[in-house]
Coordinates of C-alpha atoms in Angstrom, one line a residue:
Chain A
M30 CA 0.0 0.0 0.0
S31 CA 2.7 2.4 0.9
A32 CA 3.5 3.5 -2.6
F33 CA 4.1 7.0 -1.3
T34 CA 7.5 7.6 0.3
D35 CA 8.0 10.6 2.6
W36 CA 9.7 12.4 -0.3
D37 CA 6.7 11.8 -2.6
I38 CA 4.4 13.4 0.0
L39 CA 6.7 16.3 0.5
R40 CA 7.3 16.8 -3.2
N41 CA 3.6 16.9 -4.0
L42 CA 2.9 19.3 -1.1
L43 CA 5.7 21.6 -2.3
L44 CA 4.3 21.5 -5.9
A45 CA 0.9 22.5 -4.5
A46 CA 2.4 25.2 -2.3
R47 CA 3.2 27.1 -5.5
W48 CA -0.5 27.7 -5.8
T49 CA -0.7 28.9 -2.3
V50 CA 2.0 31.4 -3.0
A51 CA 0.4 32.4 -6.3
L52 CA -3.0 32.9 -4.7
S53 CA -1.5 34.9 -1.9
L54 CA 0.4 37.2 -4.3
I55 CA -2.8 37.8 -6.3
A56 CA -4.9 38.4 -3.2
F57 CA -2.3 40.8 -1.9
A58 CA -1.9 42.7 -5.1
G59 CA -5.6 42.9 -5.7
G60 CA -6.3 43.7 -2.1
A61 CA -3.7 46.5 -2.2
L62 CA -5.3 48.0 -5.3
V63 CA -8.9 47.9 -4.0
G64 CA -7.7 48.8 -0.5
L65 CA -5.9 51.9 -1.8
L66 CA -9.0 53.1 -3.6
L67 CA -11.1 52.5 -0.5
T68 CA -8.5 54.3 1.7
F69 CA -8.7 57.4 -0.5
M70 CA -12.5 57.2 -0.4
Q71 CA -12.4 57.0 3.4
I72 CA -10.1 60.0 3.9
S73 CA -11.8 62.1 1.3
G74 CA -14.2 63.4 3.9
R75 CA -17.3 63.0 1.8
V76 CA -19.9 61.5 4.1
V77 CA -21.4 59.2 1.6
L78 CA -18.0 57.7 0.5
V79 CA -16.9 57.4 4.1
Q80 CA -20.1 55.6 5.2
M81 CA -19.9 53.3 2.2
T82 CA -16.4 52.3 2.9
R83 CA -17.1 51.8 6.6
L84 CA -20.0 49.5 5.7
Y85 CA -17.8 47.6 3.4
V86 CA -15.1 47.1 6.0
E87 CA -17.7 46.2 8.6
L88 CA -19.2 43.6 6.3
F89 CA -15.9 41.9 5.5
Q90 CA -14.5 42.0 9.0
G91 CA -17.8 40.9 10.6
T92 CA -18.3 37.7 8.5
P93 CA -16.2 34.6 8.2
L94 CA -13.9 34.4 5.3
L95 CA -15.4 31.0 4.5
M96 CA -18.8 32.7 4.0
Q97 CA -17.3 35.3 1.7
L98 CA -15.8 32.5 -0.3
F99 CA -19.1 30.6 -0.6
L100 CA -21.0 33.8 -1.4
V101 CA -18.6 34.8 -4.2
F102 CA -18.4 31.2 -5.5
F103 CA -22.2 30.7 -5.6
G104 CA -23.1 34.3 -6.1
I105 CA -21.3 34.7 -9.4
S106 CA -22.8 31.6 -10.8
L107 CA -26.2 33.2 -10.3
F108 CA -25.3 35.5 -13.1
G109 CA -25.0 32.5 -15.3
I110 CA -21.2 32.7 -15.4
D111 CA -19.3 29.5 -14.8
V112 CA -16.8 30.4 -12.1
S113 CA -13.8 28.3 -11.3
P114 CA -12.7 27.8 -7.7
W115 CA -9.5 29.6 -8.7
T116 CA -11.3 32.8 -9.8
A117 CA -13.7 32.7 -6.9
A118 CA -10.9 32.3 -4.3
A119 CA -8.8 35.0 -5.9
L120 CA -11.8 37.4 -5.9
A121 CA -13.0 36.6 -2.4
L122 CA -9.5 36.9 -0.9
T123 CA -8.9 40.2 -2.8
L124 CA -12.1 41.6 -1.3
F125 CA -11.2 40.2 2.2
S126 CA -7.7 41.7 2.2
S127 CA -8.8 45.0 0.8
A128 CA -11.1 45.5 3.8
Y129 CA -8.3 44.9 6.3
L130 CA -5.7 46.8 4.4
T131 CA -8.0 49.8 4.1
E132 CA -8.5 49.8 7.9
I133 CA -4.7 49.5 8.4
W134 CA -3.8 52.3 6.0
R135 CA -6.6 54.7 7.1
G136 CA -5.1 54.4 10.7
C137 CA -1.7 55.2 9.4
I138 CA -2.8 58.3 7.5
E139 CA -4.9 59.5 10.4
S140 CA -2.0 59.1 12.8
I141 CA -0.2 61.9 11.0
P142 CA -0.7 64.9 13.3
K143 CA -3.4 67.3 12.1
G144 CA -1.1 70.3 12.5
Q145 CA 0.9 69.0 9.5
W146 CA -2.2 69.3 7.3
E147 CA -2.9 72.7 8.6
A148 CA 0.6 73.9 8.1
S149 CA 0.8 72.6 4.6
R150 CA -2.5 74.2 3.7
C151 CA -1.2 77.5 5.1
L152 CA 1.8 77.2 2.9
G153 CA -0.6 77.2 0.0
L154 CA -0.2 73.5 -1.0
N155 CA -3.3 72.0 -2.5
Y156 CA -4.9 68.6 -1.5
V157 CA -2.9 66.5 -3.9
E158 CA 0.4 68.3 -3.0
V159 CA -0.2 67.9 0.7
M160 CA -1.0 64.2 0.2
Y161 CA 1.9 63.5 -2.1
H162 CA 4.7 65.5 -0.5
I163 CA 3.7 65.6 3.2
I164 CA 1.3 62.9 4.3
L165 CA 1.9 59.9 2.2
P166 CA 5.7 59.6 2.6
Q167 CA 5.2 59.6 6.4
A168 CA 2.2 57.3 6.4
L169 CA 3.9 54.9 4.1
R170 CA 6.7 54.5 6.6
I171 CA 4.3 53.7 9.4
A172 CA 2.3 51.4 7.2
I173 CA 5.0 49.0 6.0
A174 CA 5.3 46.9 9.2
P175 CA 1.5 46.2 9.7
T176 CA 1.1 45.6 6.0
V177 CA 3.8 42.9 6.0
G178 CA 2.2 41.6 9.2
F179 CA -1.2 41.3 7.5
S180 CA 0.3 39.4 4.5
V181 CA 0.6 36.5 7.0
Q182 CA -3.2 36.5 7.4
I183 CA -3.5 36.4 3.6
V184 CA -1.3 33.4 3.3
K185 CA -3.2 31.6 6.0
G186 CA -6.5 32.7 4.5
T187 CA -5.7 31.0 1.2
A188 CA -6.0 27.7 3.1
L189 CA -9.8 28.1 3.1
A190 CA -9.8 28.1 -0.7
S191 CA -9.3 24.3 -0.3
I192 CA -12.9 24.1 0.9
I193 CA -14.4 25.3 -2.4
G194 CA -12.1 22.8 -4.2
F195 CA -9.1 24.8 -5.2
V196 CA -6.1 22.5 -5.0
E197 CA -3.5 24.4 -3.0
L198 CA -1.4 23.3 -0.1
T199 CA -4.2 22.3 2.3
K200 CA -6.3 20.6 -0.3
A201 CA -3.2 18.7 -1.5
G202 CA -2.7 17.7 2.1
T203 CA -6.3 16.3 2.4
M204 CA -5.9 14.4 -0.9
L205 CA -2.5 12.9 0.1
N206 CA -4.0 12.0 3.5
N207 CA -6.8 10.1 1.7
A208 CA -4.2 8.3 -0.4
T209 CA -1.6 7.5 2.3
F210 CA -3.7 7.3 5.6
E211 CA -0.9 9.1 7.4
P212 CA -2.6 12.2 8.6
F213 CA 0.0 12.9 11.3
K214 CA 2.8 13.1 8.9
V215 CA 0.9 14.8 6.0
F216 CA -0.7 17.5 8.1
G217 CA 2.6 17.9 10.0
F218 CA 4.3 18.6 6.7
V219 CA 1.5 20.9 5.6
A220 CA 1.8 22.9 8.8
L221 CA 5.6 23.1 8.4
I222 CA 5.4 24.5 4.9
Y223 CA 2.9 27.1 6.0
F224 CA 5.2 28.0 8.9
L225 CA 8.1 28.3 6.6
L226 CA 6.1 30.7 4.4
C227 CA 4.7 32.8 7.2
Y228 CA 7.4 32.9 9.8
P229 CA 9.8 35.0 7.7
L230 CA 7.0 37.5 7.1
S231 CA 6.2 37.7 10.8
V232 CA 9.9 38.2 11.7
A233 CA 10.3 40.8 8.9
S234 CA 7.2 42.7 10.2
R235 CA 8.5 42.8 13.7
M236 CA 12.0 43.9 12.6
L237 CA 10.6 46.6 10.4
E238 CA 8.4 47.8 13.2
R239 CA 11.4 48.1 15.5
K240 CA 13.5 49.8 12.9
L241 CA 11.0 52.2 11.5
H242 CA 9.7 53.2 14.9
A243 CA 13.1 53.7 16.6
S244 CA 14.3 56.3 14.2
G245 CA 10.9 57.7 13.3
Chain B
M15 CA -29.5 38.1 -14.2
D16 CA -32.8 36.2 -14.4
Y17 CA -32.8 34.5 -11.0
N18 CA -35.5 34.7 -8.4
F19 CA -34.3 34.7 -4.9
Q20 CA -36.3 32.2 -2.8
F21 CA -35.6 33.2 0.8
S22 CA -39.0 32.0 1.9
E23 CA -37.8 28.4 1.1
L24 CA -35.5 28.7 4.1
W25 CA -38.4 28.9 6.7
P26 CA -38.7 25.1 7.2
Y27 CA -35.1 25.0 8.2
T28 CA -35.3 27.6 10.9
N29 CA -34.8 25.0 13.6
L30 CA -31.5 23.8 12.1
I31 CA -30.2 27.3 11.7
V32 CA -31.1 28.3 15.3
D33 CA -29.5 25.1 16.6
G34 CA -26.3 25.8 14.6
L35 CA -26.3 29.4 15.9
L36 CA -26.6 28.2 19.5
W37 CA -23.7 25.8 19.1
T38 CA -21.6 28.5 17.5
I39 CA -22.4 30.8 20.5
A40 CA -21.6 28.0 23.0
L41 CA -18.3 27.2 21.3
T42 CA -17.4 30.8 21.2
L43 CA -18.3 31.4 24.9
I44 CA -16.2 28.4 26.1
T45 CA -13.3 29.3 23.8
T46 CA -13.3 32.9 24.9
I47 CA -13.1 32.0 28.6
L48 CA -10.6 29.1 28.3
G49 CA -8.5 30.9 25.6
C50 CA -8.1 34.1 27.5
L51 CA -7.2 32.0 30.6
L52 CA -4.6 30.1 28.6
G53 CA -3.3 33.4 27.2
T54 CA -2.9 34.9 30.7
L55 CA -1.0 31.8 31.8
G56 CA 1.1 31.9 28.6
A57 CA 1.8 35.6 29.1
A58 CA 2.8 34.9 32.7
A59 CA 5.2 32.2 31.6
R60 CA 6.6 34.6 29.0
A61 CA 7.3 37.2 31.7
G62 CA 8.5 34.6 34.2
R63 CA 12.0 33.4 35.2
N64 CA 11.8 29.9 33.9
K65 CA 13.9 30.0 30.7
L66 CA 12.7 26.7 29.3
L67 CA 9.1 27.5 29.8
K68 CA 9.5 30.9 28.3
H69 CA 11.0 29.4 25.1
L70 CA 8.4 26.6 24.9
V71 CA 5.5 29.1 25.1
G72 CA 7.3 31.3 22.6
A73 CA 7.6 28.4 20.2
Y74 CA 3.9 27.6 20.8
V75 CA 2.8 31.1 20.0
E76 CA 4.9 31.4 16.8
L77 CA 3.8 27.9 15.6
I78 CA 0.1 28.7 16.0
R79 CA 0.3 32.3 14.7
N80 CA 2.1 31.2 11.5
T81 CA -0.1 28.3 10.4
P82 CA -3.7 28.4 9.2
F83 CA -6.4 27.5 11.7
I84 CA -7.8 24.8 9.3
V85 CA -4.5 23.0 9.2
Q86 CA -4.3 23.0 13.0
L87 CA -7.8 21.7 13.1
F88 CA -7.0 18.9 10.7
F89 CA -3.9 18.0 12.5
I90 CA -5.7 17.7 15.8
F91 CA -8.8 15.8 14.4
F92 CA -7.1 13.6 11.8
G93 CA -3.5 13.5 13.0
L94 CA -3.6 13.0 16.7
P95 CA -5.6 9.7 16.6
S96 CA -2.6 8.1 14.9
I97 CA -0.6 8.7 18.1
G98 CA -3.4 7.4 20.3
I99 CA -5.3 10.6 21.1
K100 CA -8.8 10.1 19.9
L101 CA -11.1 13.1 20.0
T102 CA -14.7 13.6 18.9
A103 CA -15.3 16.3 16.3
W104 CA -16.6 18.6 19.1
E105 CA -13.6 18.0 21.3
A106 CA -11.2 18.5 18.5
G107 CA -12.9 21.7 17.3
L108 CA -13.0 23.2 20.8
L109 CA -9.4 22.2 21.5
A110 CA -8.3 23.8 18.2
M111 CA -10.1 27.0 19.0
V112 CA -8.8 27.2 22.5
I113 CA -5.2 26.5 21.4
N114 CA -5.6 29.1 18.7
L115 CA -7.0 31.9 20.8
G116 CA -4.5 30.9 23.6
A117 CA -1.6 31.7 21.3
Y118 CA -3.0 35.0 20.1
S119 CA -4.1 36.2 23.5
T120 CA -0.7 35.2 25.0
E121 CA 0.9 37.6 22.5
I122 CA -1.6 40.3 23.1
I123 CA -1.5 40.1 26.9
R124 CA 2.3 40.0 26.9
A125 CA 2.3 43.3 25.0
G126 CA 0.2 44.8 27.8
I127 CA 2.4 43.4 30.5
E128 CA 5.5 44.8 28.9
A129 CA 4.0 48.2 29.1
T130 CA 4.1 48.1 32.9
P131 CA 6.3 50.9 34.2
K132 CA 9.3 49.6 36.1
G133 CA 8.6 51.8 39.0
Q134 CA 5.4 49.9 39.7
L135 CA 7.3 46.6 39.9
E136 CA 9.9 48.1 42.3
A137 CA 7.1 49.7 44.4
A138 CA 5.4 46.3 44.6
R139 CA 8.7 44.6 45.7
T140 CA 9.2 47.3 48.3
L141 CA 5.8 46.7 49.7
G142 CA 6.8 43.0 50.1
L143 CA 4.5 41.5 47.5
S144 CA 5.6 38.2 46.1
R145 CA 6.2 37.7 42.4
V146 CA 2.8 36.0 42.0
Q147 CA 1.0 38.7 44.0
T148 CA 2.7 41.4 42.0
F149 CA 1.6 39.7 38.7
I150 CA -2.0 39.3 39.7
R151 CA -2.6 42.5 41.6
V152 CA -0.2 45.0 40.1
V153 CA 0.7 44.0 36.5
L154 CA -2.3 42.2 35.2
P155 CA -5.2 44.6 35.8
P156 CA -3.8 47.6 33.9
A157 CA -2.4 45.3 31.3
L158 CA -5.8 43.8 30.6
Q159 CA -7.3 47.3 30.4
T160 CA -4.8 48.4 27.9
I161 CA -5.1 45.4 25.6
Y162 CA -8.9 45.0 26.0
P163 CA -9.8 46.3 22.5
A164 CA -7.3 44.0 20.9
L165 CA -8.5 41.0 22.9
T166 CA -12.1 41.8 21.9
S167 CA -11.2 41.8 18.2
Q168 CA -9.3 38.6 18.5
C169 CA -12.2 36.8 20.3
I170 CA -14.5 37.9 17.4
I171 CA -11.9 36.7 14.8
V172 CA -11.9 33.3 16.6
M173 CA -15.7 33.2 16.6
L174 CA -15.7 33.9 12.8
G175 CA -13.0 31.2 12.4
S176 CA -15.3 28.6 14.0
A177 CA -17.1 28.4 10.6
V178 CA -14.2 26.1 9.6
L179 CA -15.3 23.6 12.2
S180 CA -18.0 22.5 9.8
Q181 CA -15.3 20.8 7.8
I182 CA -14.8 18.2 10.5
S183 CA -18.6 17.8 10.9
V184 CA -19.1 19.9 14.0
Q185 CA -22.7 20.9 13.7
E186 CA -22.4 24.6 14.1
L187 CA -23.9 27.4 12.0
T188 CA -21.9 26.8 8.8
F189 CA -22.6 23.1 9.0
A190 CA -26.3 23.9 9.1
A191 CA -25.9 26.1 6.1
N192 CA -24.0 23.4 4.2
F193 CA -26.6 20.8 5.1
I194 CA -29.5 23.1 4.0
Q195 CA -27.9 24.0 0.7
S196 CA -27.3 20.3 0.0
R197 CA -31.1 19.8 0.4
N198 CA -32.6 22.6 -1.5
F199 CA -29.7 23.9 -3.6
L200 CA -30.4 27.5 -2.6
S201 CA -26.8 28.0 -1.8
F202 CA -26.6 31.8 -2.2
E203 CA -29.7 32.4 -0.1
V204 CA -28.6 30.1 2.7
Y205 CA -25.0 31.5 2.9
L206 CA -26.2 35.1 2.7
V207 CA -28.6 34.6 5.6
V208 CA -25.9 32.8 7.6
A209 CA -23.3 35.4 6.8
L210 CA -25.7 38.1 8.1
L211 CA -26.2 36.0 11.3
Y212 CA -22.4 35.9 11.8
L213 CA -22.3 39.7 11.3
A214 CA -25.0 40.1 13.9
L215 CA -23.1 37.8 16.2
A216 CA -19.9 39.9 15.7
V217 CA -21.7 43.1 16.5
L218 CA -23.4 41.6 19.5
M219 CA -20.1 40.3 20.8
R220 CA -18.5 43.7 20.6
Q221 CA -21.4 45.2 22.6
L222 CA -21.2 42.4 25.1
F223 CA -17.5 43.0 25.6
K224 CA -18.2 46.6 26.3
V225 CA -20.7 45.6 29.0
V226 CA -18.1 43.3 30.5
H227 CA -15.6 46.1 30.4
Y228 CA -18.0 48.4 32.2
Y229 CA -18.3 46.0 35.1
A230 CA -14.8 44.6 35.1
F231 CA -13.0 47.9 35.2
P232 CA -15.1 50.3 37.4
N233 CA -12.1 52.6 37.8
L234 CA -12.4 53.7 34.2
R235 CA -16.1 54.7 34.4
A236 CA -15.6 58.2 36.0
R237 CA -13.0 59.2 33.4
K238 CA -15.4 58.9 30.4

């Protein structure tokens, strides 16, 4: 029965881990794009835009990621579009991460003292100039550490894509477990690979926080 | 889009949804209590003198925080029986949730503890308090106050994460949703209703934590 050696298990898991990485990258890039848009909506000061963004963030932070995946997966097919697990997962994770990134970035921009806004406006800079020359460079510096920290949540979030049938690391683990009946080993390996993906990001986030806060 | 939503078709399943909701609430309640307790102990160990214990707890925190909850769950439910630890789905689910929240709350409470001014520790020593007394009476109360918002958010995140327990057949809210949609194929309707229930639960939890905060830290009331 044991046609699978340890190396076979590990090799197949590593092959599947590529999809975890790809999905994470797409979710992060997509989430950053949508998140950036939402952040600007939120700091625009227009009541309607602010309220809309707040509702969006509340919805995505108040419901399980699994529900978001299901709703995107089954919701798109209501339009008669045949959606693959891959598309659904990428879309759901993009929306999920955009909500969290918006919240992080809004906090960073709002943490810049108000006096700087006022001083810049007094100097005759317009909104775009204030943003571009004064606020964003400082906010960006503060935002780096928590953003890297959140990327860990994205990598871990991709594990849920396995439930709607996308074959990434976790799904590969379940499939290999069904073939080998060695859950302890298989899920141990799966956890190890996730750890190797996430731990460097965690460490980097902590280091960046220390470095950027000490001198800033 | 020519699709007619059929939310009324869900009425016959109200019982199932309510049952699932109650189980999710029960799981969350037990996890919140045990997880925060575990977190407090973990944070105490991190702040303590025992080097070995300190590093063990550190490793536990890093391991849990850097792996997905679903993998931890699968490892506990499918993996542990092969080394002789057999758990029912409920036990495995609850254990995974407690272990998960324990790791996060250890880290959160530790951050609160580290913010304790050194003078307070010295004052406590001068007054002749033992290390345990100092921890419980001097260090912990203000630390918990400081990190209370973060702890609240983490407990809500764990509640939302409990949706994954449906994958090992724990009959909580998401399990009910999966079951119903396998019967009537109204997947979007079911998941939308259930997602809104989770949202309501999250909002409710936040309010509940505020009430607890009001009674747990009476010293903060006057300041508001």
